Coordinates of C-alpha atoms and ligand atoms in Angstrom, one line a residue:
M1 CA -0.2 0.2 0.0
N2 CA 1.6 3.6 -1.0
R3 CA 1.6 6.3 1.5
R4 CA -1.4 7.9 -0.2
Q5 CA -3.6 4.5 -0.3
F6 CA -2.7 4.1 3.2
V7 CA -3.9 7.4 4.4
R8 CA -7.3 7.5 2.2
S9 CA -7.8 3.6 2.6
G10 CA -9.4 4.7 6.1
T11 CA -12.2 7.4 4.3
G12 CA -14.3 5.0 2.4
A13 CA -17.3 6.4 1.4
A14 CA -17.6 8.8 4.4
S15 CA -14.3 10.5 3.9
G16 CA -15.7 13.8 3.3
M17 CA -19.4 14.7 4.4
L18 CA -22.5 13.1 3.7
L19 CA -25.5 15.0 2.6
L20 CA -28.6 13.4 4.3
S21 CA -32.2 14.7 4.9
K22 CA -31.9 16.0 8.6
K23 CA -35.2 14.5 10.0
A24 CA -34.5 11.0 8.5
A25 CA -30.7 10.8 9.5
F26 CA -30.4 12.7 12.8
G27 CA -33.9 13.2 14.5
Y28 CA -32.8 15.9 16.6
Q29 CA -35.3 19.1 16.8
A30 CA -33.0 22.1 16.1
N31 CA -33.4 23.4 19.6
S32 CA -33.2 20.3 21.7
A33 CA -29.9 19.3 23.6
V34 CA -27.4 16.6 22.3
R35 CA -26.7 14.5 25.3
H36 CA -23.2 14.6 26.1
G37 CA -21.0 12.2 27.6
L38 CA -17.4 13.1 28.6
L39 CA -14.8 10.4 28.8
G40 CA -11.6 11.6 30.9
C41 CA -12.3 14.5 33.2
G42 CA -9.3 16.1 33.5
N43 CA -8.0 19.8 32.3
R44 CA -8.8 19.8 28.4
G45 CA -11.9 17.6 28.8
T46 CA -13.4 19.7 31.3
S47 CA -12.3 23.2 29.4
V48 CA -13.8 21.6 26.1
A49 CA -17.0 20.4 27.5
T50 CA -17.7 23.4 29.3
S51 CA -17.3 25.1 26.0
F52 CA -19.8 23.1 24.4
S53 CA -22.0 23.6 27.3
Q54 CA -22.0 27.4 27.0
N55 CA -21.6 27.6 23.3
T56 CA -23.9 25.0 21.8
T57 CA -26.9 22.8 22.7
A58 CA -25.0 20.1 24.0
Q59 CA -25.7 19.1 27.8
V60 CA -23.4 17.2 29.9
V61 CA -25.5 14.2 31.2
A62 CA -22.5 11.7 31.6
V63 CA -19.1 11.6 32.9
A64 CA -16.6 8.6 32.9
D65 CA -12.8 8.4 34.3
L66 CA -10.3 5.9 35.3
F67 CA -9.9 7.6 38.6
A68 CA -12.1 8.3 41.3
D69 CA -11.0 11.7 42.3
Q70 CA -11.0 13.3 38.6
L71 CA -14.5 11.5 38.1
A72 CA -15.8 13.3 41.5
A73 CA -14.0 16.7 40.6
G74 CA -16.0 16.1 36.8
K75 CA -19.3 15.4 38.2
A76 CA -19.0 18.5 40.8
H77 CA -17.7 20.9 37.9
F78 CA -20.5 19.9 35.4
D79 CA -23.4 19.5 38.3
K80 CA -22.3 23.4 38.6
V81 CA -22.5 24.3 34.9
N82 CA -25.8 22.9 34.6
A83 CA -27.0 24.4 37.5
D84 CA -26.0 27.8 36.0
L85 CA -27.4 27.2 32.9
G86 CA -30.9 26.0 34.7
R87 CA -30.3 22.2 33.6
A88 CA -30.4 19.1 36.0
A89 CA -27.4 17.8 37.4
I90 CA -25.8 14.8 36.5
D91 CA -27.8 11.5 37.1
E92 CA -25.6 9.6 39.6
K93 CA -26.7 6.5 37.3
L94 CA -24.7 8.0 34.5
V95 CA -21.2 8.4 36.4
F96 CA -18.9 5.7 35.2
H97 CA -15.8 4.7 37.0
G98 CA -12.7 2.5 36.4
P99 CA -11.0 0.6 33.1
H100 CA -14.6 0.1 32.0
A101 CA -15.9 3.2 32.3
F102 CA -15.7 4.1 28.5
E103 CA -17.6 0.8 27.6
Q104 CA -20.4 1.7 30.2
L105 CA -20.5 5.4 28.8
V106 CA -20.5 4.2 24.9
A107 CA -23.6 1.6 26.0
S108 CA -25.5 4.1 27.7
P109 CA -28.9 4.9 25.6
S110 CA -29.2 8.3 27.4
V111 CA -26.1 9.6 25.6
D112 CA -25.7 11.1 22.0
L113 CA -22.1 12.2 21.6
I114 CA -19.0 11.0 23.5
Q115 CA -16.1 13.3 23.9
I116 CA -12.9 11.6 24.1
S117 CA -10.2 13.5 26.5
T118 CA -8.4 10.6 27.9
P119 CA -4.4 10.6 27.4
P120 CA -3.4 9.9 24.0
F121 CA -2.3 6.1 24.1
F122 CA -5.9 5.4 25.0
H123 CA -7.7 7.1 22.1
V124 CA -8.1 4.8 19.4
Q125 CA -9.0 2.1 21.9
H126 CA -12.1 4.3 23.0
L127 CA -12.5 5.7 19.8
E128 CA -13.4 2.2 18.7
A129 CA -15.7 1.8 21.2
A130 CA -17.3 4.8 20.6
V131 CA -17.7 4.8 16.8
A132 CA -19.1 1.2 17.5
S133 CA -21.8 2.3 19.3
G134 CA -23.4 4.4 16.5
K135 CA -22.8 7.8 18.8
H136 CA -21.4 11.0 17.5
V137 CA -17.7 11.3 18.6
Y138 CA -15.4 14.1 19.4
V139 CA -11.6 12.9 20.1
E140 CA -8.9 14.6 21.0
K141 CA -5.6 14.6 19.0
P142 CA -3.4 12.7 18.6
V143 CA -5.6 10.4 16.4
G144 CA -2.7 7.4 17.6
I145 CA 0.7 7.4 18.6
D146 CA 2.1 5.0 16.7
I147 CA 1.8 3.1 13.6
K148 CA -0.1 0.2 14.8
Q149 CA -2.9 2.6 16.5
A150 CA -2.7 4.9 13.3
R151 CA -3.5 1.6 11.1
H152 CA -6.5 0.2 13.6
A153 CA -8.2 4.2 13.5
L154 CA -8.2 4.3 9.6
E155 CA -10.1 0.6 9.8
I156 CA -12.5 2.3 12.4
A157 CA -12.8 5.2 10.2
T158 CA -14.4 2.8 7.5
R159 CA -17.1 2.0 9.9
V160 CA -18.1 5.4 10.8
K161 CA -22.1 5.1 9.7
P162 CA -23.4 8.4 7.3
T163 CA -25.7 9.2 10.3
Q164 CA -22.6 9.6 12.9
S165 CA -20.3 12.3 13.2
V166 CA -16.8 12.3 14.0
D167 CA -14.4 15.3 14.7
V168 CA -11.1 15.6 16.1
G169 CA -9.7 18.0 18.3
F170 CA -7.8 20.5 16.0
Q171 CA -9.5 23.6 17.1
C172 CA -6.7 25.9 15.6
R173 CA -8.4 25.5 12.1
S174 CA -11.5 27.0 13.3
A175 CA -9.9 30.0 14.9
P176 CA -11.7 32.9 12.8
P177 CA -8.4 34.7 12.1
I178 CA -6.7 31.2 11.0
A179 CA -10.0 30.5 8.9
A180 CA -9.7 33.7 7.5
I181 CA -5.9 33.6 6.3
A182 CA -6.3 30.0 5.3
E183 CA -8.9 31.0 2.7
R184 CA -6.2 33.3 1.3
I185 CA -3.4 31.1 1.3
K186 CA -4.9 28.0 0.2
S187 CA -4.7 27.6 -3.4
G188 CA -8.1 26.6 -5.0
T189 CA -10.3 29.0 -2.7
P190 CA -12.0 31.8 -4.4
N191 CA -9.7 34.3 -2.9
G192 CA -7.0 31.6 -2.4
G193 CA -3.1 31.3 -3.8
A194 CA -2.4 34.9 -2.3
L195 CA 1.3 33.3 -1.6
G196 CA 2.2 32.9 -5.2
K197 CA 4.4 29.5 -5.4
I198 CA 5.1 28.3 -1.9
A199 CA 8.7 27.5 -1.5
S200 CA 9.4 27.1 2.5
V201 CA 7.6 27.1 5.7
T202 CA 9.1 27.9 9.3
G203 CA 7.1 26.8 12.6
W204 CA 7.8 26.9 16.0
Y205 CA 6.1 25.7 19.3
F206 CA 7.8 27.2 22.3
A207 CA 6.0 26.0 25.9
P208 CA 6.8 25.8 29.4
A209 CA 7.5 22.2 31.0
S210 CA 4.2 20.3 32.1
K211 CA 3.9 20.2 35.6
E212 CA 3.6 17.1 38.0
H213 CA -0.2 16.2 38.6
P214 CA -0.7 17.3 42.3
G215 CA -0.6 14.5 44.8
S216 CA 0.5 11.9 42.6
D217 CA 2.9 9.4 44.4
P218 CA 6.2 8.2 42.4
Q219 CA 5.9 5.1 44.8
K220 CA 2.9 3.9 42.9
K221 CA 4.7 3.6 39.5
D222 CA 2.1 2.7 36.8
E223 CA -0.4 5.2 38.3
Y224 CA 2.4 8.0 38.4
R225 CA 3.2 7.3 35.0
L226 CA -0.8 7.9 34.0
R227 CA -1.4 10.6 36.1
N228 CA 2.0 12.3 34.5
W229 CA 1.4 10.8 31.0
L230 CA 2.6 14.1 29.4
W231 CA 6.1 13.2 30.3
D232 CA 5.7 10.0 28.8
R233 CA 6.5 9.0 25.2
A234 CA 4.3 5.6 25.3
I235 CA 1.4 7.5 26.9
S236 CA 1.6 10.9 25.1
G237 CA 3.5 10.2 22.0
D238 CA 6.1 12.6 23.1
I239 CA 6.0 16.5 22.3
L240 CA 5.8 16.4 18.8
V241 CA 2.8 14.1 18.6
E242 CA 1.1 15.5 21.6
Q243 CA 1.4 19.2 21.6
N244 CA 3.3 20.4 18.3
I245 CA 1.0 18.4 16.2
H246 CA -1.3 21.8 16.0
I247 CA 1.4 23.5 14.1
V248 CA 2.3 20.6 11.7
D249 CA -1.6 20.2 11.1
L250 CA -1.8 23.8 10.1
C251 CA 1.1 23.3 7.9
N252 CA -0.6 20.2 6.5
W253 CA -3.6 21.8 5.7
L254 CA -2.1 25.1 4.2
V255 CA 0.2 23.3 2.0
G256 CA -2.3 20.7 1.0
A257 CA -0.2 17.6 1.5
H258 CA 1.6 15.7 4.1
P259 CA 5.7 15.7 4.3
L260 CA 7.1 13.2 2.0
K261 CA 10.1 12.7 4.5
A262 CA 12.0 14.0 7.4
T263 CA 15.6 14.7 9.1
A264 CA 15.4 15.8 12.9
S265 CA 17.2 16.5 16.0
G266 CA 16.5 16.8 19.7
G267 CA 17.0 15.5 23.2
R268 CA 16.3 16.2 26.6
N269 CA 18.5 18.6 27.7
I270 CA 17.1 20.3 30.5
L271 CA 14.0 18.2 32.2
T272 CA 15.3 15.6 34.8
H273 CA 12.0 14.5 36.1
A274 CA 10.6 11.0 35.3
G275 CA 9.7 10.0 31.8
D276 CA 11.2 9.8 28.4
C277 CA 9.7 12.7 26.5
W278 CA 12.2 15.0 24.9
D279 CA 12.3 18.7 25.9
N280 CA 13.0 19.9 22.3
Y281 CA 13.0 19.1 18.6
Q282 CA 14.2 20.2 15.4
V283 CA 12.7 19.0 12.2
E284 CA 13.2 19.6 8.7
F285 CA 10.3 18.1 6.8
T286 CA 10.1 17.9 2.8
Y287 CA 6.9 18.1 1.1
P288 CA 5.6 17.5 -2.6
N289 CA 7.3 20.3 -4.9
D290 CA 10.2 20.3 -2.8
V291 CA 8.3 22.6 -0.2
R292 CA 10.5 23.0 2.9
F293 CA 9.1 23.2 6.4
S294 CA 11.5 24.0 9.1
F295 CA 10.2 23.2 12.4
S296 CA 11.5 24.1 16.1
S297 CA 10.1 23.4 19.7
T298 CA 10.9 23.3 23.5
Q299 CA 8.8 22.2 26.3
F300 CA 10.9 23.2 29.2
G301 CA 10.9 25.6 32.0
D302 CA 8.6 27.9 33.6
Y303 CA 9.6 31.3 32.6
G304 CA 6.7 32.5 30.9
V305 CA 7.6 31.7 27.7
F306 CA 4.8 30.5 25.4
D307 CA 4.9 31.1 21.7
A308 CA 3.7 28.9 18.7
G309 CA 3.0 29.9 15.1
L310 CA 4.2 29.4 11.5
R311 CA 5.1 31.9 8.4
L312 CA 4.8 30.5 4.6
F313 CA 7.0 32.1 2.2
G314 CA 5.9 32.0 -1.4
S315 CA 6.9 33.8 -4.6
N316 CA 4.3 36.5 -4.2
G317 CA 4.2 36.7 -0.4
M318 CA 4.7 35.9 3.3
A319 CA 2.2 34.7 5.4
A320 CA 2.3 35.1 9.5
V321 CA 0.1 32.6 11.2
P322 CA 1.0 33.0 15.3
Y323 CA -1.3 31.8 18.1
A324 CA -0.6 35.5 19.4
G325 CA 0.6 38.5 17.2
P326 CA -0.2 39.9 14.1
M327 CA -1.9 37.4 11.5
E328 CA -1.1 39.1 8.2
I329 CA 0.1 38.7 4.5
K330 CA 2.7 40.9 3.4
G331 CA 3.2 41.2 -0.8
A332 CA 1.2 41.3 -3.7
Q333 CA -2.2 40.7 -1.8
P334 CA -1.7 42.4 1.6
W335 CA -4.1 41.5 4.0
T336 CA -4.3 41.9 8.2
W337 CA -7.0 40.6 10.8
Q338 CA -7.7 43.8 12.5
E339 CA -7.9 43.0 16.0
S340 CA -4.5 41.4 15.9
A341 CA -2.5 44.1 14.1
G342 CA -1.3 45.8 17.4
T343 CA -0.5 42.7 19.2
A344 CA 2.8 41.1 19.9
Q345 CA 3.9 37.8 18.8
G346 CA 4.4 35.3 21.5
S347 CA 2.2 37.5 24.2
G348 CA -0.8 34.8 24.3
Q349 CA -1.0 33.1 27.5
F350 CA -0.2 29.8 27.9
A351 CA -3.0 27.2 28.6
A352 CA -2.7 23.6 29.5
N353 CA -6.2 22.9 28.8
G354 CA -5.7 24.4 25.2
S355 CA -8.2 27.6 25.6
F356 CA -6.0 30.2 24.6
L357 CA -6.4 34.1 24.2
D358 CA -5.6 36.6 21.3
N359 CA -6.0 34.7 17.9
L360 CA -7.2 31.1 19.1
K361 CA -9.7 33.0 21.2
F362 CA -12.8 31.5 19.4
A363 CA -11.1 28.4 18.4
D364 CA -12.9 26.0 20.6
R365 CA -16.5 27.8 20.3
D366 CA -16.1 27.7 16.4
K367 CA -15.0 24.2 16.1
E368 CA -17.8 23.0 18.7
R369 CA -20.5 24.8 17.0
T370 CA -20.0 23.5 13.2
F371 CA -19.5 20.1 15.0
I372 CA -23.1 20.4 17.0
D373 CA -24.2 21.8 13.5
S374 CA -23.1 18.9 11.8
I375 CA -25.0 16.5 14.0
V376 CA -28.3 18.6 14.2
N377 CA -28.3 19.5 10.9
G378 CA -25.8 17.5 8.5
P379 CA -24.0 16.9 6.7
T380 CA -21.8 14.7 9.3
H381 CA -18.2 14.5 9.3
N382 CA -15.8 11.8 9.5
Q383 CA -12.3 13.4 10.5
I384 CA -10.4 10.2 11.4
A385 CA -8.5 9.9 8.1
A386 CA -7.4 13.5 8.3
G387 CA -6.3 13.2 11.9
V388 CA -4.3 10.1 11.3
E389 CA -2.6 12.0 8.5
T390 CA -1.4 14.7 10.7
A391 CA -0.5 12.3 13.4
L392 CA 1.7 10.3 11.1
S393 CA 3.4 13.6 9.7
C394 CA 4.6 14.2 13.4
M395 CA 5.4 10.5 13.9
L396 CA 7.5 10.6 11.0
G397 CA 9.4 13.7 12.6
R398 CA 9.7 12.0 15.9
M399 CA 11.2 8.7 14.1
A400 CA 13.6 10.6 12.3
G401 CA 14.8 12.3 15.8
L402 CA 15.0 9.2 17.6
Q403 CA 16.6 7.3 14.6
R404 CA 19.1 10.1 13.9
R405 CA 18.4 9.2 10.3
E406 CA 16.2 10.9 7.0
V407 CA 12.7 8.8 7.3
Q408 CA 10.7 8.4 4.1
W409 CA 6.9 8.5 4.8
D410 CA 6.8 4.6 3.3
D411 CA 9.5 3.6 5.5
L412 CA 7.5 5.2 8.5
L413 CA 4.5 3.2 7.6
A414 CA 6.6 -0.1 7.0
H415 CA 9.0 0.4 9.6
G416 CA 7.4 2.7 12.1
E417 CA 7.6 2.3 16.1
N418 CA 5.0 0.7 18.1
Y419 CA 4.6 1.7 21.7
E420 CA 3.2 -0.7 24.6
L421 CA 1.6 0.7 27.9
G422 CA 3.6 -2.6 29.8
F423 CA 0.8 -2.8 32.4
S424 CA -2.9 -3.4 32.4
V425 CA -5.3 -0.4 33.6
D426 CA -7.6 -3.1 35.1
R427 CA -5.4 -3.0 37.7
F428 CA -7.3 0.4 38.6
A429 CA -10.6 -1.4 39.0
Ligands
NAD1 N1 -6.7 20.6 21.5 C1 -5.9 20.9 22.5 O1 -5.7 22.2 22.2 C2 -5.4 20.2 23.9 C3 -5.1 20.9 24.6 C4 -4.9 20.0 25.7 C5 -4.9 18.7 26.2 N2 -5.2 18.0 24.9 C6 -5.3 16.6 24.7 O2 -6.6 16.4 25.4 C7 -6.3 15.0 26.0 C8 -6.9 15.0 27.9 O3 -5.5 16.1 28.2 P1 -5.6 16.6 29.6 O4 -4.7 17.9 29.7 O5 -7.2 16.9 29.7 O6 -5.0 15.5 30.5 P2 -5.5 15.4 32.0 O7 -4.6 14.4 32.7 O8 -5.8 16.3 32.7 O9 -6.8 14.5 32.0 C9 -7.1 13.1 31.8 C10 -8.2 12.4 32.1 O10 -8.3 10.9 31.6 C11 -8.2 10.2 32.9 N3 -7.8 8.9 32.2 C12 -6.6 8.5 32.2 N4 -6.4 7.2 31.5 C13 -7.7 6.4 31.2 C14 -8.7 5.5 30.8 N5 -7.8 4.5 30.1 N6 -10.0 5.8 31.1 C15 -10.7 6.8 31.3 N7 -10.1 7.9 31.8 C16 -8.6 7.8 31.8 C17 -7.4 10.5 34.0 O11 -8.0 10.3 34.9 C18 -8.1 12.3 33.7 O12 -9.0 12.7 34.3 C19 -4.7 14.3 25.6 O13 -5.3 13.8 24.6 C20 -4.3 16.0 25.2 O14 -3.3 15.5 24.2 C21 -5.8 18.7 23.5

């Protein structure tokens, strides 16, 4: 199977969107609540589900988590969110605890939409169960941390029913300033092609170190790894696959392709805490037409540095696409997102839960509204294969770095790494 077939094979008939009669396919009244079940009541899961509640007709009616303390905090939080919105508290029967909580949640007839916000290692396992249930699914990035999981996710993508909507948590594409500049950069759109022939891209993601989970006990080795999963390559995918993936996703989307090969370096120069994730990566990706993407990232320190974005250079112009700072095109067709004009690059506030200010301020809101609209009115989405394509792009850079050699896409698919957890979560029953 060549690289295109691999990525596209997961898309099947539902790769794009399917136009269906709203009444026949969806059965929702325009204003009735989409019953929302949250799997993984941590930072991001809580933030996204709260935003769904505040910005859409979704209502959190069920919560599930491996750990009792996380679950209790999630239940209390959403009881308050629901009370503030004049809605009922979560029924105790819809509070699911333990390693099989995800199976109980997806089996519940009282839930329409499953939000998967567990650590990356579990995404594909949980996606499989959620898709099999026939419910709608919002799954966080990355869709898979290794080749085995990526292949599995592509199989799952073929099982998504025309009536199901499945979104992947790449909310940056939905941020209004990014959506607006993308319309100008991408060729083939009515206003597109403003940069002319794209020659090269530079991208960066500089973020503070992730902190130790409060109260986690290093003596309880497996639980400590799970609680501090951001430090652990097998559970997170490493910083390139877990965090930097947003910038690689934007590059793939704006260039309109995935990288064909990569060389990379990096390491763990500063961090001394448990785990094996690197704290810096330098990757040189090559895309079709010899477009080069030079990407640099760090994730260490606690001195207030947070800056992410990319710049694309073409024959007719340069586009700046930062999380914070001027969102603009310079050159033959100059353009600026007005609200970003006077802001400074890197001035954005770091948010471990992904809810940023500045250019990403409305990213979650608009992503969630579009997703709920796909459920209520159609056409449905199936973003699994696109999510896998971006995850594989990051795995390409990771493998090039870890193996200190140039890695081609086909080589990645044939010989890419596979990771194991090394223990069963059943022990947390
Ligand atoms: N899109 C974004 O901008 C963005 C931002 C931050 C995090 N994320 C993603 O969101 C996901 C969650 O990140 P987080 O920061 O909320 O992590 P977190 O550690 O705060 O929360 C994870 C939750 O999942 C639970 N959990 C762990 N294993 C489980 C299992 N097997 N079954 C059920 N529950 C389990 C944990 O107890 C915890 O409550 C990750 O995939 C991360 O990459 C996305």
